[in-house]
Coordinates of N, CA and C in Angstrom, one line a residue:
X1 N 156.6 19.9 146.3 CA 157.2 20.9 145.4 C 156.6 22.3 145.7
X2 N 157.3 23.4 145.8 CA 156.9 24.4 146.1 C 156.6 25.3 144.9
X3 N 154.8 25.6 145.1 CA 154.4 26.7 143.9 C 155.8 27.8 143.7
X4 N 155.6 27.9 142.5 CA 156.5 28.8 142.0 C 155.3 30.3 141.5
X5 N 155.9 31.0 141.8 CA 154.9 32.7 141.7 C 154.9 32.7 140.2
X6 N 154.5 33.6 139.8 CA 154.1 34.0 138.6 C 155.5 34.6 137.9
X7 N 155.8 33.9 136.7 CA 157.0 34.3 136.1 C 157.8 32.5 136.6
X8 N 157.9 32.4 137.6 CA 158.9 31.6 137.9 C 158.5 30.1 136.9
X9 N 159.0 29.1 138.2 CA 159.0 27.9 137.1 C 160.2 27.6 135.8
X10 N 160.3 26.7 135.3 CA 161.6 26.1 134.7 C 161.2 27.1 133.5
X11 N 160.5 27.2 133.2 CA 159.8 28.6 131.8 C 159.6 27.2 130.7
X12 N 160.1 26.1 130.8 CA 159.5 24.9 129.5 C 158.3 24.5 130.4
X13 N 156.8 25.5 129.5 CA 155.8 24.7 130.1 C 155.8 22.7 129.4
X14 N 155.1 22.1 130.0 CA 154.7 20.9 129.5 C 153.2 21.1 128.5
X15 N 153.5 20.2 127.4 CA 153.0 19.9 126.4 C 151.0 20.0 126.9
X16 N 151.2 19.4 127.7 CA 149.6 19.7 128.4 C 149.3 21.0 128.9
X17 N 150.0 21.9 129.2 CA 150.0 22.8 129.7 C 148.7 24.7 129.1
X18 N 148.6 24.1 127.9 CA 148.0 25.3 127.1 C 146.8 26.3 128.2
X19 N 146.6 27.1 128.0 CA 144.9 27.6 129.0 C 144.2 27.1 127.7
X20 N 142.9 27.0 129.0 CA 141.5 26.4 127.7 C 140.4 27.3 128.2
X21 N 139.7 28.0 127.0 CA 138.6 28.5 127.3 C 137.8 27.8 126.5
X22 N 136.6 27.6 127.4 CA 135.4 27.0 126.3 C 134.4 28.3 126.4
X23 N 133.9 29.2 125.1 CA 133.6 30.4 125.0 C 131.8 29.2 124.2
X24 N 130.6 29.5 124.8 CA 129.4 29.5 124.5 C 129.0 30.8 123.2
X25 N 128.7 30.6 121.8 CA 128.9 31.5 120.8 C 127.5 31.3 119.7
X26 N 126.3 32.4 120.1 CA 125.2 32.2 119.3 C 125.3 32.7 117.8
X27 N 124.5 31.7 117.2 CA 124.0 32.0 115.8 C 122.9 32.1 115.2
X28 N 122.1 33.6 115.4 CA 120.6 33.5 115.2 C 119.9 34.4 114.4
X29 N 119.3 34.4 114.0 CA 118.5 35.2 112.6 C 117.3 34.6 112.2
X30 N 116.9 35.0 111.1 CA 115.9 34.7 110.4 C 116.0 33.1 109.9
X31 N 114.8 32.5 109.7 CA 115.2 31.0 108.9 C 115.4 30.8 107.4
X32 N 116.6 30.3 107.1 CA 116.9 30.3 105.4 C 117.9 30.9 105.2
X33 N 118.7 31.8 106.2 CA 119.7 32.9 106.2 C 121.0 32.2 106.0
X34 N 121.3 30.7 106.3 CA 122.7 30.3 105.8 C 123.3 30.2 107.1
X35 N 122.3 30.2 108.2 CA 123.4 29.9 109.6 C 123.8 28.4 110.2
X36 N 123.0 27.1 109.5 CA 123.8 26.1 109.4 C 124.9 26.1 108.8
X37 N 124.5 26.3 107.5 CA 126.0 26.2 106.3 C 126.9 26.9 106.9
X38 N 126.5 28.5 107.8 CA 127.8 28.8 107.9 C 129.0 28.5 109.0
X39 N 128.2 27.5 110.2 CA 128.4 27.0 111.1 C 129.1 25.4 110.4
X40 N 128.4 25.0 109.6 CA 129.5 23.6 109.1 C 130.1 24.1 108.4
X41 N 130.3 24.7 107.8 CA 132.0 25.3 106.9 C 133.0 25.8 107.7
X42 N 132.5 27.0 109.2 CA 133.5 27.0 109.6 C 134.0 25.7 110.2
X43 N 133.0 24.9 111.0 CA 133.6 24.1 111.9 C 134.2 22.5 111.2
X44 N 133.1 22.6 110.0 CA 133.7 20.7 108.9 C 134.4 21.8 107.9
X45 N 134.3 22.7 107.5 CA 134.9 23.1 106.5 C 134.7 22.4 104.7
X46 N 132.6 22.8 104.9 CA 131.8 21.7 103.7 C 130.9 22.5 104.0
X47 N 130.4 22.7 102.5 CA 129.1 23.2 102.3 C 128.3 22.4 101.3
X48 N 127.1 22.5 101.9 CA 126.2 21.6 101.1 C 124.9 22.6 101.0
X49 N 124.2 22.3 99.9 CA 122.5 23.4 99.2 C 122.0 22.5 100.7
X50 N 122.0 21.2 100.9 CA 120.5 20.6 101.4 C 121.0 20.3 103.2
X51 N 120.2 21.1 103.7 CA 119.7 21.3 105.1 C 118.7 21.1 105.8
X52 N 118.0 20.3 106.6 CA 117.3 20.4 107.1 C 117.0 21.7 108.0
X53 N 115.6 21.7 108.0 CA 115.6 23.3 108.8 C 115.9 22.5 110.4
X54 N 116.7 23.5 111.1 CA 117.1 23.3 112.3 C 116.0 23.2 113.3
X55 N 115.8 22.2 113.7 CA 114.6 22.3 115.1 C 115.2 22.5 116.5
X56 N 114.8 23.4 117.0 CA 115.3 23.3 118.6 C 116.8 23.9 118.4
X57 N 117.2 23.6 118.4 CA 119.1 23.8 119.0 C 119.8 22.8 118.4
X58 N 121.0 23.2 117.7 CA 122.5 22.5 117.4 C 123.2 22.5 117.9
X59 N 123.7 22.1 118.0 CA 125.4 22.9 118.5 C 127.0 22.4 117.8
X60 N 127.9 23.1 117.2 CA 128.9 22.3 117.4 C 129.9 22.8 117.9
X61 N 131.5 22.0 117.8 CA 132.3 22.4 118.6 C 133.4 22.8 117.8
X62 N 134.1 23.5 117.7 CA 135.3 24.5 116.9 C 136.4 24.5 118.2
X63 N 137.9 23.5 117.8 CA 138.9 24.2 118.3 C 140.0 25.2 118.0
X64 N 139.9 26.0 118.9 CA 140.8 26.6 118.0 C 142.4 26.7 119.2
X65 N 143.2 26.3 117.8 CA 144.7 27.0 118.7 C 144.9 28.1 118.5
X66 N 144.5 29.0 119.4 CA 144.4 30.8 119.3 C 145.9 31.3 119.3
X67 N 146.6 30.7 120.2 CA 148.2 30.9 120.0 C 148.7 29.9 120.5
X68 N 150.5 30.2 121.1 CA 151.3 29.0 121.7 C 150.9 28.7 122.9
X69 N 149.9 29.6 123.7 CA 149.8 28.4 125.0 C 148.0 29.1 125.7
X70 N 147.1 29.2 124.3 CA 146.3 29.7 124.5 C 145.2 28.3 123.2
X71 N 144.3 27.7 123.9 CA 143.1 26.5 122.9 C 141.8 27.3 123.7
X72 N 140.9 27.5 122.5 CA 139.6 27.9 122.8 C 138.8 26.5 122.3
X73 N 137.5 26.5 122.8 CA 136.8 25.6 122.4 C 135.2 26.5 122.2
X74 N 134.8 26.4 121.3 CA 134.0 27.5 120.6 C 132.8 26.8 120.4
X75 N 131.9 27.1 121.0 CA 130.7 25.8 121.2 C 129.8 27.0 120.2
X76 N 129.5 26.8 119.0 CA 128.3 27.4 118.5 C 126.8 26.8 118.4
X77 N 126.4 27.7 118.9 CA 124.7 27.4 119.4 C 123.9 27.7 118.1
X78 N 123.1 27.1 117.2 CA 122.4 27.1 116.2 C 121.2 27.1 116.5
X79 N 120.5 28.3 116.8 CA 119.2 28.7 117.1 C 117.9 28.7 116.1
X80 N 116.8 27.6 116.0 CA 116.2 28.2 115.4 C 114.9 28.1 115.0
X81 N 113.8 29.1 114.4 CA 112.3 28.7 114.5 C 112.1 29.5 115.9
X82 N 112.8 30.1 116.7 CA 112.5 30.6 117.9 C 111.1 31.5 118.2
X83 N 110.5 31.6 117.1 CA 109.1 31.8 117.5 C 108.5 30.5 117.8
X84 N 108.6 29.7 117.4 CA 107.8 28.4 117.9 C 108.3 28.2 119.4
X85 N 109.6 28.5 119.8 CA 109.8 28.2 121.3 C 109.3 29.1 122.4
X86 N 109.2 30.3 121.8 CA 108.9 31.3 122.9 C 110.0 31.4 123.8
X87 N 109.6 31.4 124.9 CA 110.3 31.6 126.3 C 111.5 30.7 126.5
X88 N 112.0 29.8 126.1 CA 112.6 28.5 125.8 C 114.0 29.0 125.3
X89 N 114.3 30.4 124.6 CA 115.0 31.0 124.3 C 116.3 31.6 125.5
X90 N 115.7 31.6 126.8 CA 116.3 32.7 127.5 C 117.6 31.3 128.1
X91 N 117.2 30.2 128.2 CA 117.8 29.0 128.5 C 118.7 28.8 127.4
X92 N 118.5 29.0 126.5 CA 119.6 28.6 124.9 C 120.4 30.1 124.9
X93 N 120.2 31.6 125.3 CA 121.3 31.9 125.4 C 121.8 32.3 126.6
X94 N 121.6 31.5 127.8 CA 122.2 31.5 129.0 C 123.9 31.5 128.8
X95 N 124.1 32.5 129.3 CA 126.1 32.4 129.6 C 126.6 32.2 128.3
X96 N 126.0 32.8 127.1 CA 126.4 33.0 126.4 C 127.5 34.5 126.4
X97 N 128.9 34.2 125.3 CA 129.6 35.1 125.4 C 129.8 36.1 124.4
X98 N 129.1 35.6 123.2 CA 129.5 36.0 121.9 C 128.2 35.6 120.8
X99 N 127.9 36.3 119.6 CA 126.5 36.2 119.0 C 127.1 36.7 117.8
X100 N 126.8 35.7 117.0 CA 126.2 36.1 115.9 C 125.5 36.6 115.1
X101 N 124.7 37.6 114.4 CA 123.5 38.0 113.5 C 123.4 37.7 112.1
X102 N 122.8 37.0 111.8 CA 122.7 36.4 110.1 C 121.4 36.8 109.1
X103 N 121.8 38.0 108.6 CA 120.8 37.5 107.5 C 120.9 37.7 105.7
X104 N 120.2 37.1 105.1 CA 120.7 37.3 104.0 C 120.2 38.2 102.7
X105 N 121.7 38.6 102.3 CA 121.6 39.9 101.9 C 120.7 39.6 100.6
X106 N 119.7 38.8 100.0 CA 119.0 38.6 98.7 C 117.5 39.2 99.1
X107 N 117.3 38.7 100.5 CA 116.2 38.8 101.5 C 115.8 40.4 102.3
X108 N 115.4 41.3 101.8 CA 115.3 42.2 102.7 C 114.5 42.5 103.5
X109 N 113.5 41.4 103.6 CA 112.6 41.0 105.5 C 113.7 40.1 106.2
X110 N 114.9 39.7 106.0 CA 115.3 39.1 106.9 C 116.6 40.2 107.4
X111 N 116.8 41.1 106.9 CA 117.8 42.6 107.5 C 116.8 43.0 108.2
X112 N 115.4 43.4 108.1 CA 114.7 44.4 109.0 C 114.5 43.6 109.8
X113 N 114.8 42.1 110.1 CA 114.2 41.6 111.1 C 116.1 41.4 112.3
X114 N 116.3 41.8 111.8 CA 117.7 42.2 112.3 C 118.0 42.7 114.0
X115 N 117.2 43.6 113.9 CA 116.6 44.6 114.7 C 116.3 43.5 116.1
X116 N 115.1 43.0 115.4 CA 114.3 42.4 116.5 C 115.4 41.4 117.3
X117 N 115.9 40.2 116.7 CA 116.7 39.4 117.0 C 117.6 40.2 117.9
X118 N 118.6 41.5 117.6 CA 119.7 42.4 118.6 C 118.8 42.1 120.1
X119 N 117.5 43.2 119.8 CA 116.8 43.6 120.9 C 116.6 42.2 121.9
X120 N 116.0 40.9 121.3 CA 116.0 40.1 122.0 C 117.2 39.2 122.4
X121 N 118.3 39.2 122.3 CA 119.7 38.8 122.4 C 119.6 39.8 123.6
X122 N 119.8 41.0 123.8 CA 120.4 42.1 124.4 C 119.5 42.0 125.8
X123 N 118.3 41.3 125.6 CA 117.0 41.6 126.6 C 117.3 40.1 127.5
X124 N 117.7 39.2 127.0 CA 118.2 38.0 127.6 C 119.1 37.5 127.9
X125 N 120.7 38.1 127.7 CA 122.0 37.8 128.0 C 122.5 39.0 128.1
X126 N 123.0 39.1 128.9 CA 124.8 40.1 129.2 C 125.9 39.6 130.0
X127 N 126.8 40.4 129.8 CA 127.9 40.4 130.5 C 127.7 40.3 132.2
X128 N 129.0 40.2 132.5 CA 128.5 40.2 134.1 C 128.7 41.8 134.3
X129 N 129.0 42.6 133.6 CA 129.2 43.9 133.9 C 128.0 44.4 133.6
X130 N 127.2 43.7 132.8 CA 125.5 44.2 132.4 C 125.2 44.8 130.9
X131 N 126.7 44.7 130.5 CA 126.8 45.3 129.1 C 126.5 44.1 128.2
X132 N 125.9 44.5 126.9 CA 125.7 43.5 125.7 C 126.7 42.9 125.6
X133 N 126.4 41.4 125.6 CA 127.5 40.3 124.8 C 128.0 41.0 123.3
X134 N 129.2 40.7 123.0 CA 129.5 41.3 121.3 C 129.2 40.2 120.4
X135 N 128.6 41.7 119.4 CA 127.7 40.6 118.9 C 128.5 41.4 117.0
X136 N 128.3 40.3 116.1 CA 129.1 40.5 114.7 C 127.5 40.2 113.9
X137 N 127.4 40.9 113.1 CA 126.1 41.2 112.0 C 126.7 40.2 110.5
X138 N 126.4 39.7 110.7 CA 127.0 38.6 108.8 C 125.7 38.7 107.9
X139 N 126.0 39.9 106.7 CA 125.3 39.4 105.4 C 125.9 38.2 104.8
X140 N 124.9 37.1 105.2 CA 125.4 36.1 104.3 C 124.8 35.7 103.0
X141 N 125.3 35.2 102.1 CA 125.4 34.8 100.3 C 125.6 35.6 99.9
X142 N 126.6 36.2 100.1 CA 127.0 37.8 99.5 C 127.7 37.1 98.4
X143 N 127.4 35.8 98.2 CA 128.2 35.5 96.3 C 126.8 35.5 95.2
X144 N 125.9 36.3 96.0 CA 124.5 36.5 95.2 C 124.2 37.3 95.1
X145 N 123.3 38.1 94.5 CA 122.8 39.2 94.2 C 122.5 40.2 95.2
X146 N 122.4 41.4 95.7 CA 122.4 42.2 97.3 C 121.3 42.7 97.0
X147 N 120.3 43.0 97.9 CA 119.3 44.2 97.6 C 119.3 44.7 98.8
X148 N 119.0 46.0 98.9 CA 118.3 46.8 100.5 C 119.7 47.3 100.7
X149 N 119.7 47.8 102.0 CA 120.6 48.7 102.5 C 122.1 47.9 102.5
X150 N 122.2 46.7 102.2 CA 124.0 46.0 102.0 C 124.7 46.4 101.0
X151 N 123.9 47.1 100.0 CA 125.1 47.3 98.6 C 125.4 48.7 99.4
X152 N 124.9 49.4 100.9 CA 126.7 50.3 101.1 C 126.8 50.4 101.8
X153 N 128.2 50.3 102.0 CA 129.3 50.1 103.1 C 129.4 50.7 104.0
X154 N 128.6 51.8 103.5 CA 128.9 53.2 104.6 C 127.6 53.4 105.6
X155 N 126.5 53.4 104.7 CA 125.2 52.9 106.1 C 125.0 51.6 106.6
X156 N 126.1 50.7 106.5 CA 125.7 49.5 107.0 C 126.9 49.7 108.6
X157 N 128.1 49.9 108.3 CA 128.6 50.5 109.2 C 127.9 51.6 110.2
X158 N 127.3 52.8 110.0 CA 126.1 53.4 110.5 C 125.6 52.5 111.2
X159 N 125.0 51.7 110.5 CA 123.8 51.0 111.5 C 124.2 50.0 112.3
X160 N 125.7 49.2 112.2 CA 126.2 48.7 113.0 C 126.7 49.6 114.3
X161 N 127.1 50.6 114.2 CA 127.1 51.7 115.1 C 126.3 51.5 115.8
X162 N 125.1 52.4 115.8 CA 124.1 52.8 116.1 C 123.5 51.4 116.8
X163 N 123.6 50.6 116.4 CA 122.8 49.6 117.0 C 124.1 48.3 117.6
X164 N 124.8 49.1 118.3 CA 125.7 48.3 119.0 C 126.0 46.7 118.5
X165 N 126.6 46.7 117.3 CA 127.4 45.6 116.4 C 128.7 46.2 116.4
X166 N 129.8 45.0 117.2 CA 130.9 45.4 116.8 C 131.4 45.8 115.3
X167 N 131.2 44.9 114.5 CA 131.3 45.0 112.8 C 130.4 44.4 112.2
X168 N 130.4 44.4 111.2 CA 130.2 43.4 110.0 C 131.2 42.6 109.4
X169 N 130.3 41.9 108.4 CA 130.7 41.0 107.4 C 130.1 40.4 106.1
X170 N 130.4 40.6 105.4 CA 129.5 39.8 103.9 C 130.7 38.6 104.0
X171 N 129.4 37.6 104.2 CA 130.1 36.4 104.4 C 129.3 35.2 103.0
X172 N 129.7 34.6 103.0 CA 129.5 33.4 101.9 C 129.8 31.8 102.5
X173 N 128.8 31.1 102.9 CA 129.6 29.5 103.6 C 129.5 28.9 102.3
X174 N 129.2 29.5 100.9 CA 129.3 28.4 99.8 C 130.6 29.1 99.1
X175 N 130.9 30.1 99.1 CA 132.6 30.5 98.8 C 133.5 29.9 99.6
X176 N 132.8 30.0 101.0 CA 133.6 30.3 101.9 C 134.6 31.6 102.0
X177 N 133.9 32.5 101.9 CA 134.5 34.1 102.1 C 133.8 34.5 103.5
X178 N 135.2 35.2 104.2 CA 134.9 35.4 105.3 C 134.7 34.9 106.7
X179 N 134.2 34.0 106.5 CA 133.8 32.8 107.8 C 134.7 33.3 108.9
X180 N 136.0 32.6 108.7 CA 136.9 32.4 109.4 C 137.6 33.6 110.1
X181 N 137.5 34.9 108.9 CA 137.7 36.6 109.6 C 137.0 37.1 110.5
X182 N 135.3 36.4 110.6 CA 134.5 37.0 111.3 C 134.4 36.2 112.5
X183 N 134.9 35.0 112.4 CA 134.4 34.5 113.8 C 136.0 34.9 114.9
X184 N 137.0 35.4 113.8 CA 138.2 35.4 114.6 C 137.9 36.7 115.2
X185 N 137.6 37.6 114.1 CA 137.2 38.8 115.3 C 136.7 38.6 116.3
X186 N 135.3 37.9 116.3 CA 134.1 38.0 117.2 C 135.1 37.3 118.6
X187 N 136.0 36.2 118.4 CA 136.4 35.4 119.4 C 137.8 36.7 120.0
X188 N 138.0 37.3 119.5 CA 139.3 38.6 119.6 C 138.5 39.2 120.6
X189 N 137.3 39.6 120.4 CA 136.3 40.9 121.1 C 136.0 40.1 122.4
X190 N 135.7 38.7 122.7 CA 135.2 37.8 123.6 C 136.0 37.3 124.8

């Protein structure tokens, strides 16, 4: 059978036919910030208070039907305690495409530590063009009380700016507000 060029072909692809990307997608922050919970709500779509703290690395896997002949498979990496690993880090975000930032907005040592997490993300993965992976900022438990710089909208943008975050989000995995907005962007930018 002769390849048919681009365009050609009967135009009824077959049912198997979809493209598949499998996109590698960090989730890292401070400990306590809600990046399990927010990793099983998106992906089980359940939230639970009781978590074990994460040791070493998680991972799970999210399909998504992005459109009619486009499936991603969304491998999210659950990072954490990474001061206990040290160097161990550079191997967990290898070929990664996309990142996370989580912290919670009750907590205002876990925003300043914000910073640090970007700089080390940015110091250990890029693009093949050499540019930062995109990366989405999530105040998460924003169904709780806010303190520090999240109650506004306008210097948090700023500082997403400024410190190269595509966006934000005030996210919630016990509402479940947001989740789903933010990871669609982040997979949109990827």
């Amino acid at each position: 059978p002769q390849a048919s060029g681009p365009g050609g072909g009967s135009g009824s692809a077959g049912q198997g036919e979809k493209r598949e990307h499998l996109y590698k997608v960090l989730v890292i922050g401070e400990l306590g910030t809600g990046k399990t919970s927010i990793i099983k709500r998106y992906v089980h779509q359940f939230f639970s208070q009781h978590y074990r703290a994460t040791i070493g690395v998680d991972f799970a896997l999210k399909v998504i039907n992005w459109d009619a002949d486009t499936l991603i498979r969304l491998q999210l990496w659950d990072i954490a305690g990474q001061e206990r690993f040290g160097n161990m880090t550079r191997v967990y975000y290898k070929e990664a495409v996309g990142c996370f930032i989580v912290f919670d907005v009750t907590r205002t040592s876990t925003f300043d530590a914000v910073q640090k997490w970007k700089n080390d993300l940015d110091s250990k993965v890029q693009l093949a063009d050499g540019s930062p992976i995109p990366c989405v900022l999530l105040a998460n438990k924003c169904d709780q009380s806010k303190e520090g710089m999240v109650t506004s909208q306008t210097q948090m943008e700023e500082f997403c700016r400024e410190r190269g975050f595509i966006t934000w989000f005030e996210t919630s995995a016990k509402e479940n507000i947001n989740i789903d907005e933010s990871a669609r962007c982040l997979v949109s930018k990827v």
